Short mmCIF file of C-alpha atoms in Angstrom, two decimals:
data_model
loop_
_atom_site.label_atom_id
_atom_site.label_comp_id
_atom_site.label_asym_id
_atom_site.label_seq_id
_atom_site.Cartn_x
_atom_site.Cartn_y
_atom_site.Cartn_z
CA MET A 157 0.01 15.80 3.96
CA ASN A 158 -2.93 13.98 5.00
CA PHE A 159 -5.06 15.93 2.38
CA PHE A 160 -2.83 14.41 -0.41
CA ILE A 161 -3.12 10.62 1.50
CA GLU A 162 -6.74 10.59 1.96
CA LYS A 163 -7.18 11.28 -1.61
CA ALA A 164 -4.68 8.60 -2.36
CA LEU A 165 -6.72 5.93 -0.57
CA LEU A 166 -9.55 7.31 -1.83
CA ASN A 167 -8.79 6.98 -5.81
CA THR A 168 -6.03 4.44 -5.46
CA ALA A 169 -8.11 1.50 -7.65
CA LEU A 170 -6.35 -1.22 -5.45
CA TRP A 171 -7.42 -0.10 -2.41
CA ASN A 172 -11.25 -0.03 -3.45
CA ASP A 173 -10.30 -3.67 -5.05
CA LEU A 174 -8.87 -5.03 -1.87
CA ASN A 175 -12.04 -3.48 0.16
CA ASN A 176 -14.23 -5.43 -1.98
CA GLN A 177 -12.50 -8.33 -1.88
CA SER A 178 -12.70 -8.53 1.75
CA SER A 179 -15.97 -7.83 1.70
CA SER A 180 -17.25 -10.51 -0.90
CA LEU A 181 -15.69 -12.92 1.08
CA THR A 182 -17.34 -12.32 4.34
CA ILE A 183 -20.30 -12.68 2.15
CA ASP A 184 -18.27 -16.30 0.83
CA SER A 185 -18.52 -17.22 4.95
CA LEU A 186 -22.63 -16.61 5.30
CA LEU A 187 -22.99 -18.76 1.93
CA TYR A 188 -21.10 -21.49 2.98
CA LYS A 189 -22.90 -21.59 5.98
CA ALA A 190 -26.50 -21.32 4.60
CA ASN A 191 -25.48 -23.91 2.20
CA LEU A 192 -24.74 -25.94 5.73
CA LYS A 193 -28.45 -25.47 6.51
CA PRO A 194 -31.22 -27.93 4.90
CA GLN A 195 -31.95 -27.11 1.14
CA LEU A 196 -35.09 -27.28 -0.23
CA SER A 197 -36.15 -27.21 -3.89
CA ALA A 198 -39.52 -27.75 -5.78
CA ASN A 199 -40.07 -29.64 -9.57
CA LEU A 200 -42.62 -30.00 -11.70
CA THR A 201 -42.32 -31.86 -15.03
CA GLY A 202 -45.33 -32.43 -17.70
CA ASN A 203 -44.44 -34.66 -20.48
CA TYR A 204 -46.76 -36.30 -23.38
CA ALA A 205 -45.34 -38.76 -25.94
CA PRO A 206 -48.40 -39.35 -28.21
CA VAL A 207 -48.18 -42.59 -30.68
CA ILE A 208 -50.60 -41.96 -33.57
CA ASN A 209 -51.00 -44.82 -36.28
CA ASN A 210 -48.86 -47.24 -34.13
CA PHE A 211 -45.93 -44.99 -34.57
CA GLY A 212 -44.12 -42.88 -31.93
CA TYR A 213 -41.57 -43.65 -28.36
CA ASP A 214 -42.02 -47.11 -26.78
CA THR A 215 -45.10 -46.69 -24.14
CA ALA A 216 -43.11 -49.21 -22.17
CA ILE A 217 -40.70 -46.52 -21.63
CA THR A 218 -42.51 -43.25 -21.94
CA ASN A 219 -46.00 -44.39 -19.96
CA GLY A 220 -47.40 -42.28 -22.65
CA GLN A 221 -47.81 -39.21 -20.61
CA ASN A 222 -46.76 -38.12 -16.99
CA VAL A 223 -46.60 -35.37 -14.35
CA ASN A 224 -44.10 -35.53 -11.47
CA GLY A 225 -44.23 -32.29 -8.31
CA ILE A 226 -41.75 -33.12 -6.00
CA VAL A 227 -40.87 -31.01 -2.95
CA SER A 228 -37.25 -32.73 -1.95
CA TYR A 229 -34.86 -31.78 0.77
CA SER A 230 -31.51 -32.85 1.25
CA GLN A 231 -28.94 -31.95 4.80
CA LYS A 232 -25.15 -33.13 4.60
CA ILE A 233 -23.87 -34.28 7.64
CA PHE A 234 -20.89 -32.63 8.83
CA GLY A 235 -18.95 -33.07 11.92
CA LYS A 236 -18.12 -29.83 13.66
CA SER A 237 -14.06 -30.13 12.43
CA GLN A 238 -15.09 -30.10 9.21
CA LYS A 239 -17.43 -27.21 9.05
CA ASN A 240 -14.44 -25.44 11.23
CA ILE A 241 -12.13 -26.16 9.07
CA GLN A 242 -14.00 -24.93 6.28
CA LEU A 243 -15.01 -21.61 7.93
CA GLY A 244 -11.07 -21.40 8.84
CA ALA A 245 -10.16 -21.16 5.39
CA ILE A 246 -12.56 -18.48 4.30
CA THR A 247 -11.84 -16.18 7.68
CA LEU A 248 -7.77 -16.85 6.66
CA LEU A 249 -8.65 -15.83 2.92
CA LYS A 250 -9.93 -12.73 4.91
CA GLU A 251 -7.28 -12.23 6.92
CA LYS A 252 -4.78 -12.16 3.84
CA VAL A 253 -6.94 -9.97 1.86
CA ASP A 254 -6.86 -7.38 5.29
CA PHE A 255 -3.15 -7.72 5.26
CA ASN A 256 -3.03 -6.95 1.72
CA LYS A 257 -5.14 -4.05 2.75
CA LYS A 258 -2.38 -2.74 5.24
CA ILE A 259 0.11 -2.97 3.26
CA THR A 260 -0.92 -1.69 0.40
CA SER A 261 -2.30 1.15 2.77
CA ASN A 262 1.11 1.66 4.20
CA ASP A 263 3.05 1.52 1.14
CA ILE A 264 0.60 3.96 -0.54
CA LYS A 265 1.54 6.57 2.81
CA LYS A 266 5.26 5.63 2.39
CA ALA A 267 5.30 7.17 -1.59
CA ILE A 268 2.88 10.11 -0.74
CA ARG A 269 5.05 10.91 2.23
CA LEU A 270 8.03 10.44 0.51
CA GLN A 271 6.99 12.68 -2.50
CA TYR A 272 5.46 15.60 -0.49
CA ILE A 273 8.79 15.86 1.45
CA VAL A 274 10.71 16.26 -1.74
CA ALA A 275 7.95 18.62 -2.91
CA PHE A 276 8.15 20.37 0.74
CA SER A 277 11.45 20.75 0.18
CA ASP A 278 11.74 22.18 -3.13
CA TYR A 279 8.80 24.84 -2.50
CA ASN A 280 10.71 25.61 0.66
CA GLN A 281 14.00 26.33 -0.63
CA TYR A 282 12.65 28.50 -3.55
CA LEU A 283 11.16 30.68 -0.73
CA ASN A 284 14.65 30.71 1.10
CA LEU A 285 16.29 31.80 -2.55
CA GLN A 286 13.43 34.42 -3.06
CA GLN A 287 14.17 36.00 -0.10
CA GLN A 288 18.16 35.73 -0.48
CA PHE A 289 17.20 37.34 -4.24
CA GLY A 290 15.45 39.84 -2.10
CA LEU A 291 18.12 40.49 -0.13
CA LEU A 292 20.96 41.05 -2.85
CA ASN A 293 18.99 43.13 -4.83
CA SER A 294 19.06 45.28 -2.44
CA GLU A 295 22.86 45.31 -1.86
CA LEU A 296 23.07 45.44 -6.13
CA GLU A 297 21.24 48.72 -5.50
CA ILE A 298 23.65 49.97 -2.82
CA LEU A 299 26.48 48.78 -5.02
CA LYS A 300 25.23 50.49 -8.57
CA LYS A 301 25.02 53.82 -6.20
CA PHE A 302 28.53 54.08 -5.10
CA THR A 303 29.80 52.45 -8.83
CA GLN A 304 27.79 56.24 -10.18
CA LYS A 305 29.73 57.74 -7.20
CA SER A 306 33.47 55.92 -8.87
CA ILE A 307 33.87 54.62 -5.37
CA TYR A 308 33.24 50.91 -6.23
CA LYS A 309 35.19 49.93 -9.87
CA GLN A 310 32.33 49.37 -13.18
CA THR A 311 33.81 45.77 -12.88
CA ASP A 312 32.99 45.08 -9.25
CA TYR A 313 29.25 45.83 -10.39
CA LEU A 314 29.03 43.61 -13.35
CA LEU A 315 30.99 40.82 -10.78
CA PHE A 316 28.21 41.43 -8.36
CA LEU A 317 25.64 41.10 -10.98
CA ALA A 318 26.43 38.43 -12.77
CA SER A 319 26.33 36.57 -9.32
CA VAL A 320 22.68 38.18 -9.06
CA LYS A 321 21.46 37.00 -12.04
CA GLN A 322 22.96 33.42 -11.34
CA GLN A 323 21.16 33.47 -8.45
CA GLU A 324 18.03 34.64 -10.29
CA ILE A 325 18.27 31.45 -12.43
CA VAL A 326 19.37 28.76 -9.79
CA MET A 327 15.74 30.41 -8.24
CA LEU A 328 14.33 29.73 -11.51
CA GLN A 329 15.29 26.04 -11.81
CA MET A 330 14.33 25.73 -7.71
CA LYS A 331 10.58 26.88 -9.11
CA ASN A 332 10.54 24.60 -12.15
CA GLN A 333 11.55 21.50 -10.24
CA PHE A 334 9.03 22.23 -7.20
CA GLU A 335 6.22 22.74 -9.99
CA ASN A 336 7.24 19.11 -11.55
CA ASP A 337 7.53 17.55 -8.24
CA LEU A 338 4.11 19.29 -7.29
CA GLN A 339 2.95 17.54 -10.59
CA ILE A 340 4.31 13.89 -9.10
CA LEU A 341 2.44 14.77 -6.05
CA ASN A 342 -0.73 15.21 -8.12
CA TYR A 343 -0.38 12.53 -9.66
CA LEU A 344 0.29 10.09 -7.09
CA SER A 345 -2.67 11.20 -5.28
CA GLY A 346 -4.86 11.65 -8.05
CA THR A 347 -5.45 15.64 -7.42
CA ASN A 348 -4.49 18.75 -9.25
CA GLU A 349 -3.46 21.28 -7.47
CA LYS A 350 -2.05 24.29 -8.82
CA SER A 351 1.94 25.69 -8.17
CA ASN A 352 0.56 28.76 -5.84
CA ILE A 353 -0.42 25.88 -3.05
CA VAL A 354 1.26 26.32 0.36
CA LEU A 355 3.02 23.45 1.84
CA ILE A 356 3.38 23.24 5.42
CA HIS A 357 5.97 21.51 6.95
CA PRO A 358 5.49 17.68 7.09
CA GLN A 359 4.06 16.54 10.39
CA ILE A 360 6.54 13.27 10.49
CA GLU A 361 7.89 11.93 14.29
CA LEU A 362 9.68 8.93 14.32
CA LYS A 363 8.42 5.69 15.32
CA GLN A 364 9.84 3.74 18.38
CA ALA A 365 11.51 0.89 17.30
CA ILE A 366 9.93 -2.61 16.81
CA ASN A 367 11.25 -6.21 16.80
CA ALA A 368 10.25 -8.29 13.84
CA GLU A 369 7.90 -10.27 15.18
CA THR A 370 5.33 -7.41 16.06
CA SER A 371 6.11 -5.95 12.73
CA VAL A 372 2.99 -5.70 10.23
CA PHE A 373 5.37 -7.44 7.20
CA ASN A 374 5.92 -10.48 10.23
CA GLN A 375 2.05 -11.14 10.12
CA GLN A 376 1.81 -12.27 5.86
CA PHE A 377 4.04 -15.51 7.30
CA LYS A 378 1.72 -16.25 10.41
CA ILE A 379 -1.37 -15.90 8.01
CA ASP A 380 0.61 -18.83 5.48
CA SER A 381 1.28 -20.67 8.59
CA LEU A 382 -2.26 -20.62 9.54
CA SER A 383 -3.30 -21.66 5.96
CA ILE A 384 -0.85 -24.69 5.39
CA GLU A 385 -2.27 -26.01 9.28
CA ASN A 386 -5.64 -25.79 7.50
CA GLN A 387 -5.17 -27.37 4.43
CA LYS A 388 -3.18 -30.27 6.49
CA GLN A 389 -6.81 -30.65 8.62
CA ASN A 390 -8.39 -30.35 5.38
CA ILE A 391 -6.46 -33.05 3.93
CA SER A 392 -7.23 -35.24 6.93
CA ASN A 393 -10.93 -34.59 6.72
CA THR A 394 -10.95 -35.34 2.66
CA TYR A 395 -10.53 -39.53 3.87
CA LYS A 396 -13.71 -39.26 6.17
CA PRO A 397 -16.83 -40.94 5.02
CA SER A 398 -19.51 -38.06 3.88
CA LEU A 399 -23.48 -38.40 4.64
CA THR A 400 -26.08 -36.90 2.83
CA ILE A 401 -29.82 -37.61 3.89
CA LEU A 402 -32.60 -37.22 0.98
CA ALA A 403 -35.85 -36.89 0.82
CA ASP A 404 -38.64 -36.34 -1.37
CA ALA A 405 -42.38 -35.86 -1.37
CA GLY A 406 -44.94 -34.78 -4.06
CA TYR A 407 -46.86 -36.36 -6.88
CA ILE A 408 -45.55 -38.74 -9.42
CA SER A 409 -48.54 -40.05 -12.16
CA THR A 410 -48.89 -41.46 -15.23
CA LEU A 411 -52.25 -40.38 -15.81
CA THR A 412 -53.75 -43.40 -16.86
CA GLY A 413 -55.70 -44.70 -14.15
CA GLN A 414 -56.48 -43.76 -10.16
CA TYR A 415 -54.51 -40.98 -10.85
CA TYR A 416 -55.64 -39.16 -7.41
CA LYS A 417 -53.69 -42.04 -5.82
CA HIS A 418 -50.12 -41.59 -6.70
CA PHE A 419 -49.52 -39.13 -3.79
CA GLY A 420 -46.41 -40.11 -1.82
CA SER A 421 -42.85 -39.78 0.02
CA ALA A 422 -39.89 -41.19 -0.31
CA VAL A 423 -36.44 -40.87 2.04
CA GLY A 424 -32.48 -41.73 1.53
CA LEU A 425 -29.27 -41.95 2.73
CA ASN A 426 -26.17 -41.31 0.84
CA LEU A 427 -23.03 -42.55 2.51
CA SER A 428 -19.48 -42.08 0.60
CA VAL A 429 -16.48 -43.48 1.91
CA PRO A 430 -12.91 -43.17 0.11
CA ILE A 431 -11.27 -46.56 -0.21
CA TYR A 432 -8.37 -45.66 -2.50
CA ASP A 433 -6.84 -42.64 -4.39
CA GLY A 434 -3.71 -44.11 -5.96
CA ASN A 435 -1.53 -42.70 -2.77
CA GLN A 436 -2.94 -38.89 -3.13
CA ARG A 437 -3.27 -38.71 0.13
CA LYS A 438 0.18 -39.08 1.13
CA LEU A 439 1.54 -36.93 -1.96
CA GLN A 440 -0.35 -34.02 -0.49
CA ILE A 441 0.62 -34.23 2.72
CA THR A 442 4.68 -34.07 1.22
CA LYS A 443 3.70 -30.63 -0.68
CA ASN A 444 1.82 -29.64 2.47
CA GLU A 445 5.06 -29.87 4.39
CA LEU A 446 7.48 -28.67 1.49
CA ALA A 447 4.80 -25.80 2.02
CA SER A 448 5.43 -25.36 5.74
CA GLU A 449 9.35 -25.37 5.47
CA THR A 450 9.13 -22.90 2.74
CA ASN A 451 7.09 -20.16 4.77
CA ALA A 452 9.52 -20.84 7.89
CA ALA A 453 12.81 -20.12 5.31
CA TYR A 454 10.91 -16.77 4.68
CA LYS A 455 10.31 -15.73 8.22
CA ARG A 456 13.98 -16.40 9.25
CA GLN A 457 15.03 -14.59 5.81
CA PHE A 458 12.68 -11.50 6.67
CA GLU A 459 13.90 -11.76 10.27
CA ARG A 460 16.82 -11.19 9.40
CA GLN A 461 16.84 -8.38 6.86
CA PHE A 462 14.34 -6.46 8.81
CA LYS A 463 17.01 -6.32 11.47
CA GLN A 464 19.56 -5.19 8.81
CA GLN A 465 17.48 -2.29 7.80
CA GLN A 466 16.95 -0.82 11.23
CA GLU A 467 20.75 -0.77 11.78
CA GLN A 468 21.56 0.60 8.42
CA LEU A 469 18.71 3.41 8.25
CA MET A 470 19.60 4.00 11.94
CA LEU A 471 23.48 4.78 11.09
CA LYS A 472 22.16 6.69 8.48
CA LEU A 473 20.22 9.11 10.65
CA THR A 474 23.13 9.30 12.92
CA GLN A 475 25.47 10.52 10.46
CA ASN A 476 22.34 12.94 8.55
CA GLU A 477 22.26 14.47 11.89
CA MET A 478 26.23 14.26 12.25
CA MET A 479 26.37 16.26 9.00
CA ASN A 480 23.69 18.63 9.87
CA GLU A 481 25.63 20.42 13.22
CA GLN A 482 28.56 21.00 10.41
CA LEU A 483 26.92 22.46 8.31
CA GLN A 484 25.22 24.67 10.79
CA SER A 485 28.62 25.31 12.24
CA GLN A 486 29.79 26.63 9.06
CA LEU A 487 26.51 28.35 8.00
CA LYS A 488 26.93 30.39 11.13
CA ILE A 489 30.52 31.32 10.16
CA ASN A 490 29.75 32.12 6.59
CA LYS A 491 27.12 34.23 8.16
CA THR A 492 29.16 36.39 10.32
CA LEU A 493 31.68 36.71 7.31
CA LEU A 494 28.45 37.82 4.98
CA ASP A 495 27.32 40.78 7.62
CA ALA A 496 30.80 41.66 8.33
CA PHE A 497 30.66 42.16 3.81
CA ASN A 498 27.85 44.28 4.36
CA LYS A 499 28.63 46.30 6.69
CA LEU A 500 32.04 46.62 4.27
CA LEU A 501 30.16 47.79 1.38
CA VAL A 502 27.93 50.78 2.95
CA THR A 503 31.49 52.14 3.60
CA GLY A 504 32.91 51.48 -0.08
CA ASN A 505 35.83 49.06 1.40
CA ALA A 506 34.46 45.67 0.37
CA MET A 507 36.73 43.60 -1.91
CA ILE A 508 33.77 42.80 -4.07
CA PRO A 509 35.66 39.28 -5.89
CA ASP A 510 35.72 37.99 -2.52
CA PHE A 511 32.51 39.06 -1.23
CA VAL A 512 30.88 37.51 -4.44
CA ILE A 513 32.69 33.77 -3.38
CA ALA A 514 31.70 34.46 -0.05
CA LEU A 515 27.89 34.78 -1.65
CA GLY A 516 28.54 32.16 -3.55
CA ASN A 517 29.46 30.11 -0.47
CA SER A 518 26.34 31.01 1.00
CA LEU A 519 24.06 29.31 -1.54
CA ASN A 520 26.03 26.31 -1.90
CA ILE A 521 25.87 25.99 2.39
CA THR A 522 22.12 26.63 2.16
CA ASN A 523 21.65 24.38 -0.59
CA ALA A 524 23.39 21.82 1.58
CA ILE A 525 21.21 22.34 4.86
CA ALA A 526 18.31 21.92 2.25
CA GLN A 527 19.26 18.56 1.39
CA ASN A 528 20.17 17.05 4.69
CA ASN A 529 17.37 18.32 6.26
CA MET A 530 15.19 16.38 2.89
CA THR A 531 17.35 13.27 3.30
CA ARG A 532 16.45 13.29 7.54
CA LEU A 533 12.61 13.49 6.17
CA LEU A 534 13.20 10.73 4.24
CA LEU A 535 15.14 8.39 6.67
CA ILE A 536 12.51 9.04 9.37
CA ASN A 537 9.96 8.07 6.56
CA GLU A 538 11.33 4.97 5.97
CA LEU A 539 12.13 3.88 9.43
CA ASN A 540 8.34 4.52 10.05
CA TYR A 541 7.50 1.97 7.19
CA TRP A 542 9.63 -0.42 8.97
CA ASN A 543 8.62 0.15 11.89
CA THR A 544 4.78 -0.27 11.41
CA ASN A 545 3.31 -2.33 13.82
CA GLU A 546 0.93 -5.26 13.06
CA LYS A 547 -2.64 -3.57 14.82
#
């Protein structure tokens, strides 16, 4: 089963996309830190505007010609809280992507396990039917010999033969069902395994029950709550004054005279102070509060439904175990009955119609046990899905 899970994770585009998104947000964090560092740029501009026969641009504007060669420096001045809030926003985005990775991984594993359980159940049932079919053929040969000796009626032989043929049809139907379910498993995992594959019993143990608070699904509400708080602080910082230091050095000249003296430098400050924004700040704070209320409501709903889901699944699992006990008891009785019929068959005293009925009951019980076992594994798979913790 782990083989199919590994293949599914490898071949699922969404999983690869989320991995790349997580890596991209790590780069975004590095880009933001790089943007906080001093920024240097070099610019070189040359311009010549000729005046021919008094036709041309006004030299009072163009100076006829000029050359600029400037190295510029700028540095944004941020408070520590502003830096932390911006970096925190990127970190929270990455945590949200990583959360989606966990959920996607959990969903993929659940889907693969579910389909593997179904395919394995079909495969196991087919093997059991094959074994039963072999035993029935052996009994049919015994009955045929006794019929030829007129110990049993021809109608008894034909009745038993019809039962064997019916068993063969059921066996072929199960084989076809297994092949179809295996193809679905291949489709989900991106593999191409053939029907001659040997499927081993799924190794699925019931995880210990956890509460909603430690569930991986609860992590979404924690991240959303932190994002809302980060946005609240960002709104506050938006209305704080911002300061940028500017400086440049280089050469600016019209080349009309003493051009070798036109090297220089300049420094400056750019201060921006928000004064009035049409009451946007209050509206943004209101929106932020509404988002917080919505997140809290969804969290309460999740916690309530999480508990109900666990209780419902545990009830079904208990019912499944009780049903299994009943079926095993019924199978034991039916096996004793079939053993008795087998002994009567070789002595020529078996009532074939009753024998056929007992064989049909055996098939029905075996199928019911197989279905019950599959349901049990599916219930454990579903419970484990919800009992995945956030680590």
